[in-house]
PDB file of C-alpha atoms in Angstrom:
ATOM      1  CA  UNK V   1      27.774   1.618  41.233  1.00 76.00           C
ATOM      2  CA  UNK V   2      29.190   5.012  40.476  1.00 91.00           C
ATOM      3  CA  UNK V   3      27.457   7.740  38.524  1.00 89.00           C
ATOM      4  CA  UNK V   4      29.850   7.192  35.623  1.00 90.00           C
ATOM      5  CA  UNK V   5      29.049   3.459  35.563  1.00 90.00           C
ATOM      6  CA  UNK V   6      25.312   4.168  35.406  1.00 92.00           C
ATOM      7  CA  UNK V   7      25.883   6.632  32.560  1.00 92.00           C
ATOM      8  CA  UNK V   8      27.902   4.029  30.623  1.00 93.00           C
ATOM      9  CA  UNK V   9      25.142   1.422  31.072  1.00 93.00           C
ATOM     10  CA  UNK V  10      22.458   3.935  30.058  1.00 93.00           C
ATOM     11  CA  UNK V  11      24.459   4.845  26.939  1.00 94.00           C
ATOM     12  CA  UNK V  12      24.786   1.179  25.975  1.00 94.00           C
ATOM     13  CA  UNK V  13      21.054   0.613  26.503  1.00 93.00           C
ATOM     14  CA  UNK V  14      20.215   3.641  24.376  1.00 93.00           C
ATOM     15  CA  UNK V  15      22.562   2.503  21.600  1.00 93.00           C
ATOM     16  CA  UNK V  16      20.896  -0.937  21.587  1.00 93.00           C
ATOM     17  CA  UNK V  17      17.480   0.714  21.466  1.00 92.00           C
ATOM     18  CA  UNK V  18      18.566   2.897  18.528  1.00 91.00           C
ATOM     19  CA  UNK V  19      19.876  -0.151  16.671  1.00 91.00           C
ATOM     20  CA  UNK V  20      16.594  -2.027  17.234  1.00 91.00           C
ATOM     21  CA  UNK V  21      14.551   0.973  16.065  1.00 91.00           C
ATOM     22  CA  UNK V  22      16.672   1.301  12.914  1.00 90.00           C
ATOM     23  CA  UNK V  23      16.158  -2.377  12.133  1.00 89.00           C
ATOM     24  CA  UNK V  24      12.422  -2.015  12.667  1.00 88.00           C
ATOM     25  CA  UNK V  25      12.376   1.080  10.456  1.00 90.00           C
ATOM     26  CA  UNK V  26      14.185  -0.832   7.688  1.00 88.00           C
ATOM     27  CA  UNK V  27      11.586  -3.616   7.877  1.00 87.00           C
ATOM     28  CA  UNK V  28       8.719  -1.115   7.707  1.00 85.00           C
ATOM     29  CA  UNK V  29      10.330   0.688   4.773  1.00 83.00           C
ATOM     30  CA  UNK V  30      10.656  -2.588   2.871  1.00 83.00           C
ATOM     31  CA  UNK V  31       7.003  -3.432   3.547  1.00 82.00           C
ATOM     32  CA  UNK V  32       6.021   0.049   2.392  1.00 82.00           C
ATOM     33  CA  UNK V  33       8.012  -0.343  -0.838  1.00 80.00           C
ATOM     34  CA  UNK V  34       6.272  -3.663  -1.504  1.00 78.00           C
ATOM     35  CA  UNK V  35       2.880  -2.064  -0.842  1.00 75.00           C
ATOM     36  CA  UNK V  36       3.673   0.771  -3.233  1.00 77.00           C
ATOM     37  CA  UNK V  37       4.619  -1.819  -5.839  1.00 76.00           C
ATOM     38  CA  UNK V  38       1.268  -3.542  -5.380  1.00 75.00           C
ATOM     39  CA  UNK V  39      -0.521  -0.198  -5.734  1.00 75.00           C
ATOM     40  CA  UNK V  40       1.323   0.355  -9.011  1.00 78.00           C
ATOM     41  CA  UNK V  41       0.240  -3.066 -10.267  1.00 79.00           C
ATOM     42  CA  UNK V  42      -3.360  -2.452  -9.199  1.00 77.00           C
ATOM     43  CA  UNK V  43      -3.367   0.973 -10.859  1.00 81.00           C
ATOM     44  CA  UNK V  44      -2.032  -0.535 -14.063  1.00 83.00           C
ATOM     45  CA  UNK V  45      -4.678  -3.246 -13.990  1.00 80.00           C
ATOM     46  CA  UNK V  46      -7.455  -0.712 -13.389  1.00 79.00           C
ATOM     47  CA  UNK V  47      -6.159   1.417 -16.239  1.00 83.00           C
ATOM     48  CA  UNK V  48      -6.110  -1.603 -18.529  1.00 85.00           C
ATOM     49  CA  UNK V  49      -9.635  -2.527 -17.396  1.00 79.00           C
ATOM     50  CA  UNK V  50     -10.774   1.016 -18.198  1.00 79.00           C
ATOM     51  CA  UNK V  51      -9.282   0.799 -21.676  1.00 85.00           C
ATOM     52  CA  UNK V  52     -11.001  -2.539 -22.285  1.00 80.00           C
ATOM     53  CA  UNK V  53     -14.314  -1.132 -20.996  1.00 77.00           C
ATOM     54  CA  UNK V  54     -14.043   1.813 -23.399  1.00 83.00           C
ATOM     55  CA  UNK V  55     -13.180  -0.465 -26.315  1.00 87.00           C
ATOM     56  CA  UNK V  56     -15.896  -3.001 -25.472  1.00 86.00           C
ATOM     57  CA  UNK V  57     -18.819  -1.222 -23.783  1.00 85.00           C
ATOM     58  CA  UNK V  58     -20.851  -4.428 -23.385  1.00 86.00           C
ATOM     59  CA  UNK V  59     -18.041  -6.051 -21.420  1.00 81.00           C
ATOM     60  CA  UNK V  60     -17.717  -2.920 -19.267  1.00 79.00           C
ATOM     61  CA  UNK V  61     -21.458  -2.929 -18.605  1.00 83.00           C
ATOM     62  CA  UNK V  62     -21.324  -6.578 -17.577  1.00 83.00           C
ATOM     63  CA  UNK V  63     -18.477  -5.825 -15.173  1.00 78.00           C
ATOM     64  CA  UNK V  64     -20.431  -2.977 -13.585  1.00 78.00           C
ATOM     65  CA  UNK V  65     -23.535  -5.183 -13.325  1.00 81.00           C
ATOM     66  CA  UNK V  66     -21.418  -7.851 -11.616  1.00 78.00           C
ATOM     67  CA  UNK V  67     -20.307  -5.242  -9.074  1.00 75.00           C
ATOM     68  CA  UNK V  68     -23.919  -4.491  -8.205  1.00 78.00           C
ATOM     69  CA  UNK V  69     -25.055  -8.118  -8.155  1.00 79.00           C
ATOM     70  CA  UNK V  70     -22.162  -9.622  -6.242  1.00 74.00           C
ATOM     71  CA  UNK V  71     -21.108  -8.446  -2.829  1.00 72.00           C
ATOM     72  CA  UNK V  72     -18.010  -6.220  -2.857  1.00 70.00           C
ATOM     73  CA  UNK V  73     -16.233  -8.531  -0.390  1.00 73.00           C
ATOM     74  CA  UNK V  74     -16.482 -11.406  -2.860  1.00 74.00           C
ATOM     75  CA  UNK V  75     -15.199  -9.234  -5.675  1.00 71.00           C
ATOM     76  CA  UNK V  76     -12.192  -8.101  -3.624  1.00 77.00           C
ATOM     77  CA  UNK V  77     -11.501 -11.699  -2.643  1.00 81.00           C
ATOM     78  CA  UNK V  78     -11.679 -12.744  -6.290  1.00 78.00           C
ATOM     79  CA  UNK V  79      -9.522  -9.792  -7.345  1.00 80.00           C
ATOM     80  CA  UNK V  80      -6.912 -10.669  -4.735  1.00 83.00           C
ATOM     81  CA  UNK V  81      -6.879 -14.291  -5.942  1.00 86.00           C
ATOM     82  CA  UNK V  82      -6.639 -13.174  -9.557  1.00 84.00           C
ATOM     83  CA  UNK V  83      -3.756 -10.829  -8.719  1.00 83.00           C
ATOM     84  CA  UNK V  84      -1.926 -13.588  -6.873  1.00 86.00           C
ATOM     85  CA  UNK V  85      -2.462 -15.932  -9.832  1.00 84.00           C
ATOM     86  CA  UNK V  86      -1.249 -13.284 -12.260  1.00 81.00           C
ATOM     87  CA  UNK V  87       1.900 -12.612 -10.212  1.00 83.00           C
ATOM     88  CA  UNK V  88       2.552 -16.351  -9.992  1.00 84.00           C
ATOM     89  CA  UNK V  89       2.069 -16.699 -13.742  1.00 82.00           C
ATOM     90  CA  UNK V  90       4.498 -13.832 -14.385  1.00 80.00           C
ATOM     91  CA  UNK V  91       7.127 -15.492 -12.195  1.00 80.00           C
ATOM     92  CA  UNK V  92       6.628 -18.898 -13.779  1.00 82.00           C
ATOM     93  CA  UNK V  93       6.569 -17.439 -17.302  1.00 80.00           C
ATOM     94  CA  UNK V  94       9.910 -15.730 -16.657  1.00 78.00           C
ATOM     95  CA  UNK V  95      11.446 -18.962 -15.400  1.00 79.00           C
ATOM     96  CA  UNK V  96      10.075 -20.927 -18.366  1.00 78.00           C
ATOM     97  CA  UNK V  97      11.395 -18.308 -20.785  1.00 79.00           C
ATOM     98  CA  UNK V  98      14.874 -18.494 -19.228  1.00 78.00           C
ATOM     99  CA  UNK V  99      14.763 -22.300 -19.389  1.00 77.00           C
ATOM    100  CA  UNK V 100      13.791 -22.174 -23.081  1.00 77.00           C
ATOM    101  CA  UNK V 101      16.611 -19.726 -23.759  1.00 77.00           C
ATOM    102  CA  UNK V 102      19.096 -21.945 -21.909  1.00 73.00           C
ATOM    103  CA  UNK V 103      17.941 -25.050 -23.789  1.00 70.00           C
ATOM    104  CA  UNK V 104      18.123 -23.318 -27.156  1.00 71.00           C
ATOM    105  CA  UNK V 105      21.604 -21.961 -26.329  1.00 69.00           C
ATOM    106  CA  UNK V 106      22.915 -25.402 -25.384  1.00 67.00           C
ATOM    107  CA  UNK V 107      21.445 -27.091 -28.467  1.00 62.00           C
ATOM    108  CA  UNK V 108      23.219 -24.690 -30.853  1.00 58.00           C
TER     109      UNK V 108
END
């Protein structure tokens, strides 16, 4: 094979590698965006929890006591389950709301 032929093959291999790396980068960027979204949700929930704790000190004290009594791993597991349930509820509530709107529109 000539030098020019090897250069053409090398160029094609490099172009395929670049395309694969771009695809991988797009996947990682999407995962990062989703993670940032989850951080925003968690921050909002913590802020809301702080407001509730300030408004109801007894409830806040009970939450802090639960942190000391229960192992942190269990609390994070529970928090993850609660977050998943909340996200599911939000999705289902949106669907139910749209269904109610559609039903009320068709009955009028």
